[in-house]
PDB file of C-alpha atoms in Angstrom:
ATOM      1  CA  MET A   1      17.970  -1.413  11.859  1.00 64.00           C
ATOM      2  CA  GLN A   2      14.693  -1.613  13.764  1.00 83.00           C
ATOM      3  CA  GLY A   3      11.763   0.767  14.102  1.00 92.00           C
ATOM      4  CA  SER A   4       8.173   1.288  15.143  1.00 96.00           C
ATOM      5  CA  LEU A   5       4.583   1.174  13.863  1.00 96.00           C
ATOM      6  CA  LYS A   6       1.294   2.997  14.346  1.00 97.00           C
ATOM      7  CA  LEU A   7      -1.985   2.040  12.690  1.00 95.00           C
ATOM      8  CA  HIS A   8      -4.426   4.956  12.694  1.00 93.00           C
ATOM      9  CA  SER A   9      -7.675   5.204  10.688  1.00 91.00           C
ATOM     10  CA  GLY A  10      -6.475   2.635   8.185  1.00 92.00           C
ATOM     11  CA  VAL A  11      -3.117   4.366   7.637  1.00 96.00           C
ATOM     12  CA  LEU A  12       0.057   2.584   8.745  1.00 97.00           C
ATOM     13  CA  TYR A  13       2.896   4.831   9.887  1.00 97.00           C
ATOM     14  CA  VAL A  14       6.275   3.074   9.842  1.00 97.00           C
ATOM     15  CA  GLY A  15       9.498   4.424  11.291  1.00 95.00           C
ATOM     16  CA  TRP A  16      13.085   3.198  10.759  1.00 91.00           C
ATOM     17  CA  HIS A  17      16.482   4.415  11.806  1.00 91.00           C
ATOM     18  CA  ALA A  18      20.195   4.058  11.246  1.00 87.00           C
ATOM     19  CA  LEU A  19      21.979   7.378  11.798  1.00 87.00           C
ATOM     20  CA  THR A  20      19.024   9.198  10.261  1.00 94.00           C
ATOM     21  CA  ALA A  21      15.434   8.433  11.258  1.00 96.00           C
ATOM     22  CA  GLU A  22      12.716   8.128   8.625  1.00 96.00           C
ATOM     23  CA  VAL A  23       8.920   7.942   8.860  1.00 97.00           C
ATOM     24  CA  ALA A  24       6.569   6.990   6.031  1.00 96.00           C
ATOM     25  CA  SER A  25       2.903   6.110   5.635  1.00 97.00           C
ATOM     26  CA  PHE A  26       1.309   3.193   3.775  1.00 96.00           C
ATOM     27  CA  ASP A  27      -2.038   1.565   3.256  1.00 95.00           C
ATOM     28  CA  LEU A  28      -2.433  -2.025   4.415  1.00 93.00           C
ATOM     29  CA  ASP A  29      -1.454  -3.344   0.984  1.00 92.00           C
ATOM     30  CA  GLY A  30       1.909  -1.621   1.278  1.00 93.00           C
ATOM     31  CA  ARG A  31       1.189   1.213  -1.133  1.00 94.00           C
ATOM     32  CA  PRO A  32       2.994   4.455  -0.150  1.00 95.00           C
ATOM     33  CA  LEU A  33       0.837   7.379   0.979  1.00 96.00           C
ATOM     34  CA  GLU A  34       1.710  11.060   1.331  1.00 95.00           C
ATOM     35  CA  THR A  35       3.599  11.259   4.630  1.00 96.00           C
ATOM     36  CA  ARG A  36       7.338  10.692   4.356  1.00 96.00           C
ATOM     37  CA  PHE A  37      10.095  12.606   6.105  1.00 97.00           C
ATOM     38  CA  ARG A  38      13.521  12.235   7.716  1.00 96.00           C
ATOM     39  CA  PHE A  39      15.088  13.801  10.783  1.00 97.00           C
ATOM     40  CA  LYS A  40      18.343  13.738  12.725  1.00 96.00           C
ATOM     41  CA  ASP A  41      19.258  15.394  16.007  1.00 95.00           C
ATOM     42  CA  GLU A  42      21.618  18.262  15.283  1.00 92.00           C
ATOM     43  CA  ALA A  43      23.566  17.964  18.530  1.00 90.00           C
ATOM     44  CA  ILE A  44      24.532  14.303  18.288  1.00 91.00           C
ATOM     45  CA  GLY A  45      24.081  13.655  14.558  1.00 94.00           C
ATOM     46  CA  ARG A  46      21.608  10.800  14.840  1.00 95.00           C
ATOM     47  CA  SER A  47      18.015   9.970  15.817  1.00 96.00           C
ATOM     48  CA  SER A  48      15.762   6.932  16.124  1.00 97.00           C
ATOM     49  CA  VAL A  49      12.089   5.993  15.897  1.00 97.00           C
ATOM     50  CA  ASP A  50      11.581   3.704  18.888  1.00 97.00           C
ATOM     51  CA  GLY A  51       7.895   4.487  19.454  1.00 97.00           C
ATOM     52  CA  ILE A  52       5.248   6.383  17.526  1.00 98.00           C
ATOM     53  CA  ASP A  53       1.690   7.622  18.068  1.00 98.00           C
ATOM     54  CA  VAL A  54      -0.785   9.950  16.333  1.00 97.00           C
ATOM     55  CA  ASP A  55      -2.827  12.595  18.179  1.00 95.00           C
ATOM     56  CA  ASP A  56      -6.283  14.027  17.442  1.00 92.00           C
ATOM     57  CA  ASP A  57      -4.726  16.753  15.274  1.00 92.00           C
ATOM     58  CA  HIS A  58      -2.928  14.139  13.131  1.00 94.00           C
ATOM     59  CA  ARG A  59       0.474  15.017  14.510  1.00 96.00           C
ATOM     60  CA  LEU A  60       3.079  12.292  14.992  1.00 98.00           C
ATOM     61  CA  TRP A  61       4.704  11.858  18.400  1.00 98.00           C
ATOM     62  CA  ILE A  62       7.976   9.937  18.247  1.00 98.00           C
ATOM     63  CA  ALA A  63      10.176   8.474  20.984  1.00 98.00           C
ATOM     64  CA  ASP A  64      13.712   9.295  19.827  1.00 97.00           C
ATOM     65  CA  ALA A  65      15.799   7.139  22.170  1.00 95.00           C
ATOM     66  CA  ALA A  66      19.067   8.024  20.439  1.00 94.00           C
ATOM     67  CA  ALA A  67      18.624  11.706  21.365  1.00 94.00           C
ATOM     68  CA  ARG A  68      16.726  11.015  24.625  1.00 94.00           C
ATOM     69  CA  ARG A  69      13.736  13.063  23.467  1.00 95.00           C
ATOM     70  CA  VAL A  70      10.082  12.796  22.471  1.00 97.00           C
ATOM     71  CA  ARG A  71       9.434  14.778  19.293  1.00 97.00           C
ATOM     72  CA  CYS A  72       6.232  15.969  17.609  1.00 97.00           C
ATOM     73  CA  PHE A  73       5.921  16.378  13.830  1.00 98.00           C
ATOM     74  CA  THR A  74       3.213  17.403  11.408  1.00 98.00           C
ATOM     75  CA  LEU A  75       2.340  14.906   8.688  1.00 96.00           C
ATOM     76  CA  PHE A  76       4.621  16.944   6.402  1.00 95.00           C
ATOM     77  CA  GLY A  77       7.631  16.464   8.651  1.00 97.00           C
ATOM     78  CA  GLN A  78       7.771  19.832  10.398  1.00 97.00           C
ATOM     79  CA  GLU A  79       8.918  19.443  14.009  1.00 97.00           C
ATOM     80  CA  VAL A  80       6.599  21.487  16.242  1.00 96.00           C
ATOM     81  CA  ALA A  81       7.446  20.284  19.768  1.00 93.00           C
ATOM     82  CA  SER A  82      10.125  18.433  21.694  1.00 93.00           C
ATOM     83  CA  VAL A  83      10.382  17.131  25.252  1.00 92.00           C
ATOM     84  CA  GLY A  84      13.419  15.578  26.920  1.00 89.00           C
ATOM     85  CA  ASP A  85      16.507  15.889  29.071  1.00 79.00           C
ATOM     86  CA  ASP A  86      18.501  18.899  27.902  1.00 73.00           C
ATOM     87  CA  ASP A  87      22.094  17.917  28.731  1.00 69.00           C
ATOM     88  CA  LEU A  88      23.041  14.609  27.085  1.00 67.00           C
ATOM     89  CA  GLU A  89      26.528  14.853  28.559  1.00 65.00           C
ATOM     90  CA  LEU A  90      25.153  14.225  32.045  1.00 68.00           C
ATOM     91  CA  PRO A  91      24.265  10.709  33.226  1.00 72.00           C
ATOM     92  CA  GLU A  92      20.600   9.814  33.098  1.00 82.00           C
ATOM     93  CA  ARG A  93      18.675  10.773  36.236  1.00 87.00           C
ATOM     94  CA  ASP A  94      16.101   8.367  37.611  1.00 89.00           C
ATOM     95  CA  ALA A  95      13.788  11.074  38.925  1.00 88.00           C
ATOM     96  CA  HIS A  96      10.373  12.455  38.128  1.00 84.00           C
ATOM     97  CA  GLY A  97      10.516  14.904  35.215  1.00 83.00           C
ATOM     98  CA  PHE A  98      13.625  13.322  33.686  1.00 88.00           C
ATOM     99  CA  LEU A  99      12.825  11.025  30.770  1.00 91.00           C
ATOM    100  CA  GLY A 100      16.120   9.205  30.491  1.00 92.00           C
ATOM    101  CA  THR A 101      15.934   7.153  27.277  1.00 95.00           C
ATOM    102  CA  PRO A 102      12.327   7.083  25.986  1.00 96.00           C
ATOM    103  CA  VAL A 103      11.479   3.959  24.001  1.00 97.00           C
ATOM    104  CA  ASP A 104       7.739   4.365  23.472  1.00 98.00           C
ATOM    105  CA  VAL A 105       5.026   7.022  23.697  1.00 98.00           C
ATOM    106  CA  ARG A 106       1.241   7.324  23.644  1.00 97.00           C
ATOM    107  CA  VAL A 107      -0.710  10.571  23.466  1.00 96.00           C
ATOM    108  CA  SER A 108      -4.167  11.252  24.889  1.00 91.00           C
ATOM    109  CA  GLY A 109      -6.463  14.275  24.647  1.00 84.00           C
ATOM    110  CA  SER A 110      -5.940  17.477  22.685  1.00 81.00           C
ATOM    111  CA  ASP A 111      -5.117  21.180  23.086  1.00 78.00           C
ATOM    112  CA  ASP A 112      -4.668  22.169  26.758  1.00 79.00           C
ATOM    113  CA  ASP A 113      -5.695  18.695  27.929  1.00 85.00           C
ATOM    114  CA  GLN A 114      -3.072  16.814  25.920  1.00 91.00           C
ATOM    115  CA  ILE A 115      -1.107  14.228  27.875  1.00 93.00           C
ATOM    116  CA  LEU A 116       1.862  12.048  26.983  1.00 95.00           C
ATOM    117  CA  LEU A 117       2.496   8.576  28.368  1.00 97.00           C
ATOM    118  CA  VAL A 118       6.244   7.995  28.060  1.00 97.00           C
ATOM    119  CA  ALA A 119       8.077   4.728  28.731  1.00 97.00           C
ATOM    120  CA  SER A 120      11.849   4.793  29.257  1.00 97.00           C
ATOM    121  CA  THR A 121      14.282   1.902  29.233  1.00 96.00           C
ATOM    122  CA  GLY A 122      16.719   0.754  31.900  1.00 96.00           C
ATOM    123  CA  ASP A 123      16.142  -0.229  35.518  1.00 97.00           C
ATOM    124  CA  ARG A 124      14.150   2.815  36.571  1.00 96.00           C
ATOM    125  CA  ARG A 125      11.746   3.711  39.324  1.00 96.00           C
ATOM    126  CA  HIS A 126      10.454   6.475  37.039  1.00 95.00           C
ATOM    127  CA  GLY A 127      10.349   4.384  33.887  1.00 96.00           C
ATOM    128  CA  LEU A 128       6.710   5.275  33.096  1.00 97.00           C
ATOM    129  CA  GLN A 129       5.652   8.909  33.291  1.00 96.00           C
ATOM    130  CA  VAL A 130       2.532  10.941  32.532  1.00 95.00           C
ATOM    131  CA  LEU A 131       3.304  14.423  31.184  1.00 93.00           C
ATOM    132  CA  HIS A 132       0.703  17.202  30.970  1.00 90.00           C
ATOM    133  CA  LEU A 133       2.009  19.335  28.113  1.00 85.00           C
ATOM    134  CA  ALA A 134       0.193  22.613  28.756  1.00 81.00           C
ATOM    135  CA  SER A 135       1.148  22.896  32.424  1.00 81.00           C
ATOM    136  CA  GLY A 136       4.486  21.139  32.267  1.00 78.00           C
ATOM    137  CA  LYS A 137       3.411  19.027  35.220  1.00 82.00           C
ATOM    138  CA  GLY A 138       3.288  15.280  35.442  1.00 85.00           C
ATOM    139  CA  ARG A 139       3.765  12.237  37.582  1.00 91.00           C
ATOM    140  CA  SER A 140       5.277   8.788  37.551  1.00 94.00           C
ATOM    141  CA  VAL A 141       3.240   5.581  37.460  1.00 96.00           C
ATOM    142  CA  ALA A 142       4.455   3.244  40.203  1.00 96.00           C
ATOM    143  CA  PRO A 143       5.620  -0.176  38.973  1.00 97.00           C
ATOM    144  CA  MET A 144       3.526  -3.041  40.349  1.00 97.00           C
ATOM    145  CA  GLY A 145       1.735  -0.357  42.376  1.00 94.00           C
ATOM    146  CA  ASP A 146       4.858   0.056  44.519  1.00 96.00           C
ATOM    147  CA  PRO A 147       6.232   3.646  44.697  1.00 93.00           C
ATOM    148  CA  GLU A 148       9.645   2.240  45.656  1.00 95.00           C
ATOM    149  CA  GLY A 149       9.726  -0.393  42.906  1.00 97.00           C
ATOM    150  CA  GLN A 150      11.520  -0.387  39.548  1.00 97.00           C
ATOM    151  CA  TYR A 151      10.703  -1.144  35.960  1.00 98.00           C
ATOM    152  CA  HIS A 152      13.232  -3.425  34.289  1.00 98.00           C
ATOM    153  CA  ARG A 153      14.104  -2.504  30.703  1.00 98.00           C
ATOM    154  CA  ILE A 154      10.738  -1.479  29.295  1.00 98.00           C
ATOM    155  CA  ARG A 155      10.520  -2.188  25.567  1.00 97.00           C
ATOM    156  CA  GLY A 156       7.005  -0.954  24.746  1.00 97.00           C
ATOM    157  CA  LEU A 157       3.619   0.217  25.947  1.00 98.00           C
ATOM    158  CA  ASP A 158       0.098   0.607  24.621  1.00 98.00           C
ATOM    159  CA  TYR A 159      -3.000   2.422  25.861  1.00 96.00           C
ATOM    160  CA  ARG A 160      -6.597   1.932  24.768  1.00 93.00           C
ATOM    161  CA  ALA A 161     -10.018   2.437  26.345  1.00 88.00           C
ATOM    162  CA  GLY A 162      -8.732   3.063  29.859  1.00 93.00           C
ATOM    163  CA  GLU A 163      -6.260   0.188  29.824  1.00 96.00           C
ATOM    164  CA  LEU A 164      -2.459   0.511  29.731  1.00 97.00           C
ATOM    165  CA  ALA A 165      -0.011  -2.335  29.157  1.00 98.00           C
ATOM    166  CA  VAL A 166       3.769  -2.163  29.552  1.00 98.00           C
ATOM    167  CA  CYS A 167       6.181  -4.952  28.587  1.00 98.00           C
ATOM    168  CA  GLU A 168       9.518  -5.337  30.369  1.00 98.00           C
ATOM    169  CA  ALA A 169      12.265  -7.310  28.670  1.00 97.00           C
ATOM    170  CA  GLY A 170      14.377  -7.242  31.840  1.00 97.00           C
ATOM    171  CA  ALA A 171      11.667  -8.972  33.879  1.00 98.00           C
ATOM    172  CA  ASN A 172       9.980 -11.028  31.132  1.00 97.00           C
ATOM    173  CA  ARG A 173       6.585  -9.697  32.134  1.00 98.00           C
ATOM    174  CA  VAL A 174       3.712  -7.422  31.180  1.00 98.00           C
ATOM    175  CA  GLN A 175       2.168  -5.007  33.680  1.00 98.00           C
ATOM    176  CA  VAL A 176      -1.418  -3.859  33.173  1.00 98.00           C
ATOM    177  CA  PHE A 177      -2.895  -0.621  34.559  1.00 97.00           C
ATOM    178  CA  GLU A 178      -6.375   0.867  34.333  1.00 96.00           C
ATOM    179  CA  GLY A 179      -7.809   4.367  34.493  1.00 94.00           C
ATOM    180  CA  GLU A 180      -7.434   7.622  32.604  1.00 90.00           C
ATOM    181  CA  PRO A 181      -3.989   9.244  32.294  1.00 87.00           C
ATOM    182  CA  ASP A 182      -5.437  12.637  33.237  1.00 78.00           C
ATOM    183  CA  GLY A 183      -6.841  11.052  36.396  1.00 78.00           C
ATOM    184  CA  ARG A 184      -4.952   8.237  38.091  1.00 86.00           C
ATOM    185  CA  LEU A 185      -3.632   5.099  36.472  1.00 92.00           C
ATOM    186  CA  ARG A 186      -3.883   2.192  38.911  1.00 95.00           C
ATOM    187  CA  PHE A 187      -1.877  -1.027  38.775  1.00 96.00           C
ATOM    188  CA  ARG A 188      -4.214  -3.945  38.087  1.00 96.00           C
ATOM    189  CA  PHE A 189      -2.080  -7.053  37.626  1.00 96.00           C
ATOM    190  CA  ALA A 190       1.039  -8.431  35.947  1.00 98.00           C
ATOM    191  CA  PHE A 191       1.659 -11.656  34.082  1.00 98.00           C
ATOM    192  CA  PRO A 192       4.874 -13.444  33.077  1.00 97.00           C
ATOM    193  CA  VAL A 193       5.938 -14.190  29.528  1.00 97.00           C
ATOM    194  CA  GLU A 194       7.397 -17.692  29.686  1.00 93.00           C
ATOM    195  CA  PRO A 195      11.122 -17.706  28.784  1.00 85.00           C
ATOM    196  CA  GLY A 196      10.488 -20.445  26.231  1.00 91.00           C
ATOM    197  CA  LEU A 197       8.389 -18.000  24.219  1.00 95.00           C
ATOM    198  CA  GLY A 198      11.161 -15.392  23.894  1.00 96.00           C
ATOM    199  CA  THR A 199      11.672 -11.944  25.398  1.00 97.00           C
ATOM    200  CA  PRO A 200       8.752  -9.453  25.259  1.00 98.00           C
ATOM    201  CA  GLU A 201       9.544  -6.706  22.761  1.00 97.00           C
ATOM    202  CA  ALA A 202       6.215  -5.035  21.986  1.00 98.00           C
ATOM    203  CA  VAL A 203       2.679  -5.035  23.362  1.00 98.00           C
ATOM    204  CA  ALA A 204      -0.768  -4.073  22.077  1.00 98.00           C
ATOM    205  CA  VAL A 205      -4.034  -3.626  23.995  1.00 97.00           C
ATOM    206  CA  VAL A 206      -6.950  -5.226  22.148  1.00 96.00           C
ATOM    207  CA  GLY A 207      -9.551  -3.192  24.055  1.00 90.00           C
ATOM    208  CA  ASP A 208     -11.595  -5.956  25.643  1.00 92.00           C
ATOM    209  CA  GLY A 209      -9.118  -6.973  28.332  1.00 94.00           C
ATOM    210  CA  ARG A 210      -6.927  -9.079  26.069  1.00 97.00           C
ATOM    211  CA  ILE A 211      -3.263  -8.258  25.459  1.00 98.00           C
ATOM    212  CA  LEU A 212      -1.105  -9.071  22.421  1.00 98.00           C
ATOM    213  CA  VAL A 213       2.640  -9.560  22.997  1.00 98.00           C
ATOM    214  CA  ALA A 214       5.451  -9.852  20.444  1.00 97.00           C
ATOM    215  CA  THR A 215       8.575 -11.728  21.552  1.00 97.00           C
ATOM    216  CA  ARG A 216      12.064 -12.013  20.099  1.00 95.00           C
ATOM    217  CA  GLY A 217      15.548 -13.231  21.045  1.00 93.00           C
ATOM    218  CA  ASP A 218      16.013 -16.991  21.348  1.00 93.00           C
ATOM    219  CA  HIS A 219      12.428 -17.414  20.138  1.00 93.00           C
ATOM    220  CA  SER A 220      10.108 -15.219  18.074  1.00 95.00           C
ATOM    221  CA  GLY A 221       6.348 -15.133  18.380  1.00 95.00           C
ATOM    222  CA  LEU A 222       3.110 -13.218  18.624  1.00 96.00           C
ATOM    223  CA  TYR A 223       0.932 -14.345  21.536  1.00 97.00           C
ATOM    224  CA  LEU A 224      -2.541 -13.403  22.721  1.00 97.00           C
ATOM    225  CA  TYR A 225      -3.333 -13.307  26.455  1.00 98.00           C
ATOM    226  CA  ASP A 226      -6.776 -13.115  28.038  1.00 97.00           C
ATOM    227  CA  ALA A 227      -7.998 -10.573  30.604  1.00 95.00           C
ATOM    228  CA  ALA A 228      -6.472 -12.639  33.420  1.00 95.00           C
ATOM    229  CA  GLY A 229      -3.045 -12.833  31.792  1.00 96.00           C
ATOM    230  CA  ARG A 230      -3.388 -16.425  30.567  1.00 96.00           C
ATOM    231  CA  PRO A 231      -1.991 -17.314  27.115  1.00 95.00           C
ATOM    232  CA  VAL A 232      -4.847 -18.282  24.805  1.00 95.00           C
ATOM    233  CA  ALA A 233      -3.452 -18.277  21.263  1.00 94.00           C
ATOM    234  CA  ALA A 234      -0.282 -18.052  19.189  1.00 94.00           C
ATOM    235  CA  LEU A 235      -0.990 -15.757  16.233  1.00 94.00           C
ATOM    236  CA  ALA A 236       2.469 -16.206  14.735  1.00 94.00           C
ATOM    237  CA  THR A 237       5.530 -18.245  15.662  1.00 93.00           C
ATOM    238  CA  GLU A 238       9.129 -18.738  14.630  1.00 89.00           C
ATOM    239  CA  GLY A 239       9.281 -21.144  11.741  1.00 79.00           C
ATOM    240  CA  ALA A 240       5.472 -21.218  11.378  1.00 64.00           C
ATOM    241  CA  ARG A 241       4.999 -23.887  14.037  1.00 61.00           C
ATOM    242  CA  ASP A 242       1.572 -25.422  14.612  1.00 60.00           C
ATOM    243  CA  GLY A 243       0.240 -23.963  11.376  1.00 64.00           C
ATOM    244  CA  ALA A 244       0.521 -20.338  12.570  1.00 73.00           C
ATOM    245  CA  PRO A 245       2.060 -17.667  10.320  1.00 87.00           C
ATOM    246  CA  GLU A 246       5.830 -17.222  10.618  1.00 92.00           C
ATOM    247  CA  VAL A 247       7.407 -14.259  12.409  1.00 94.00           C
ATOM    248  CA  ASP A 248      11.127 -13.467  12.655  1.00 95.00           C
ATOM    249  CA  GLN A 249      12.525 -11.212  15.402  1.00 95.00           C
ATOM    250  CA  PRO A 250       9.575  -8.753  15.649  1.00 96.00           C
ATOM    251  CA  SER A 251      10.322  -5.265  16.946  1.00 95.00           C
ATOM    252  CA  ALA A 252       6.961  -3.457  16.817  1.00 97.00           C
ATOM    253  CA  LEU A 253       3.196  -4.036  16.846  1.00 96.00           C
ATOM    254  CA  ALA A 254       0.203  -1.985  15.758  1.00 96.00           C
ATOM    255  CA  ILE A 255      -3.462  -2.912  16.059  1.00 95.00           C
ATOM    256  CA  GLU A 256      -6.728  -1.402  14.831  1.00 92.00           C
ATOM    257  CA  ALA A 257      -9.855  -2.947  16.320  1.00 89.00           C
ATOM    258  CA  GLY A 258     -12.659  -4.152  14.082  1.00 87.00           C
ATOM    259  CA  GLY A 259     -16.092  -5.522  14.889  1.00 88.00           C
ATOM    260  CA  SER A 260     -14.615  -8.949  15.662  1.00 94.00           C
ATOM    261  CA  ASP A 261     -11.280 -10.778  15.711  1.00 94.00           C
ATOM    262  CA  ARG A 262     -11.764 -11.558  12.032  1.00 94.00           C
ATOM    263  CA  TYR A 263     -11.860  -7.869  11.143  1.00 94.00           C
ATOM    264  CA  THR A 264      -9.272  -6.603  13.636  1.00 95.00           C
ATOM    265  CA  ARG A 265      -6.003  -5.863  11.843  1.00 95.00           C
ATOM    266  CA  VAL A 266      -2.606  -6.505  13.424  1.00 97.00           C
ATOM    267  CA  CYS A 267       0.584  -5.186  11.825  1.00 97.00           C
ATOM    268  CA  VAL A 268       3.967  -6.592  12.848  1.00 97.00           C
ATOM    269  CA  LEU A 269       7.381  -5.145  12.018  1.00 96.00           C
ATOM    270  CA  ASP A 270       9.931  -7.962  11.940  1.00 95.00           C
ATOM    271  CA  ARG A 271      13.193  -9.119  10.310  1.00 93.00           C
ATOM    272  CA  GLU A 272      15.007  -6.359  12.215  1.00 87.00           C
ATOM    273  CA  GLY A 273      12.685  -3.722  10.770  1.00 89.00           C
ATOM    274  CA  GLU A 274      12.782  -4.856   7.149  1.00 91.00           C
ATOM    275  CA  ARG A 275       9.283  -6.366   6.790  1.00 94.00           C
ATOM    276  CA  VAL A 276       5.705  -5.509   7.755  1.00 96.00           C
ATOM    277  CA  GLN A 277       3.189  -8.330   8.038  1.00 95.00           C
ATOM    278  CA  VAL A 278      -0.580  -7.834   8.223  1.00 96.00           C
ATOM    279  CA  LEU A 279      -2.661 -10.358  10.164  1.00 95.00           C
ATOM    280  CA  SER A 280      -6.132 -10.652  11.632  1.00 95.00           C
ATOM    281  CA  LEU A 281      -6.564 -11.197  15.356  1.00 95.00           C
ATOM    282  CA  ASP A 282      -7.828 -14.709  14.625  1.00 92.00           C
ATOM    283  CA  GLY A 283      -4.484 -15.544  13.003  1.00 89.00           C
ATOM    284  CA  ARG A 284      -5.150 -15.194   9.290  1.00 91.00           C
ATOM    285  CA  SER A 285      -2.359 -13.704   7.185  1.00 91.00           C
ATOM    286  CA  PHE A 286      -3.038 -10.920   4.669  1.00 92.00           C
ATOM    287  CA  GLY A 287       0.502 -10.892   3.342  1.00 91.00           C
ATOM    288  CA  SER A 288       3.515  -8.681   3.876  1.00 92.00           C
ATOM    289  CA  PHE A 289       5.551  -5.954   2.228  1.00 90.00           C
ATOM    290  CA  VAL A 290       9.278  -5.290   2.338  1.00 84.00           C
ATOM    291  CA  ASP A 291       9.996  -2.564  -0.203  1.00 70.00           C
ATOM    292  CA  PHE A 292       9.917   0.635   1.844  1.00 68.00           C
ATOM    293  CA  GLY A 293      12.214   2.612  -0.427  1.00 57.00           C
ATOM    294  CA  ILE A 294      14.539   3.192   2.529  1.00 48.00           C
ATOM    295  CA  GLY A 295      17.284   5.691   1.868  1.00 46.00           C
ATOM    296  CA  LEU A 296      19.045   6.102   5.175  1.00 39.00           C
TER     297      LEU A 296
END
């Protein structure tokens, strides 16, 4: 069991999945809040919460990789929109307008200007797409700025303040783009995640050029990179090496910027989706919670 996180206005939305997907909300001390619902695709009998975001109308957008769809829910669990490939019996198409298997999503704007950024896994030329919901139009974002290139097993993305980061487990790298999704996102640079640090699983944009990357596999960690893609700090490591907090096979990240690193909160979902840890961006631990009341 794994899942996803979103930290929005002090509320942490956590998603898990087995055959049934579940989403719940908490404060940063782990106390349950009002939102809690479950869903399962009727056609295939299962769903997943691989990525999650919250729009300006407080609706939850969820990347359901199991059903190859992006779904939109109210905070009370009513599904109000769905985007994806209609025939799951057909092989995935690597073409513009076909999502394949979405693993993460970010939403920007509202009403007729609402746009989805959707990342899909696999070796895909069209692994990162911008979808304009009102018009049904969209476009693909070229990997490494090369229209003929491919993304290699994207695991996560994040967008903040005109900056987009995408982590690829298949290439052990993070690509960084800049611009507005309703304009034109431009490739800026890419940086490698050293194999000795693990495989990149999730990414978060700090908002000042820095990028936070969670790794898992042979090694687990949470690493901060500067605006040039150079590693500058280890916020958490496997086995709490070098005095940093311990992290174990993280699968999702969420960040809410504060006035400084001391007041910026970072939430990490680890232990295969069974624990949430809360840290500051300067590496201080505020504890963890594990009792989600999961009933999948």
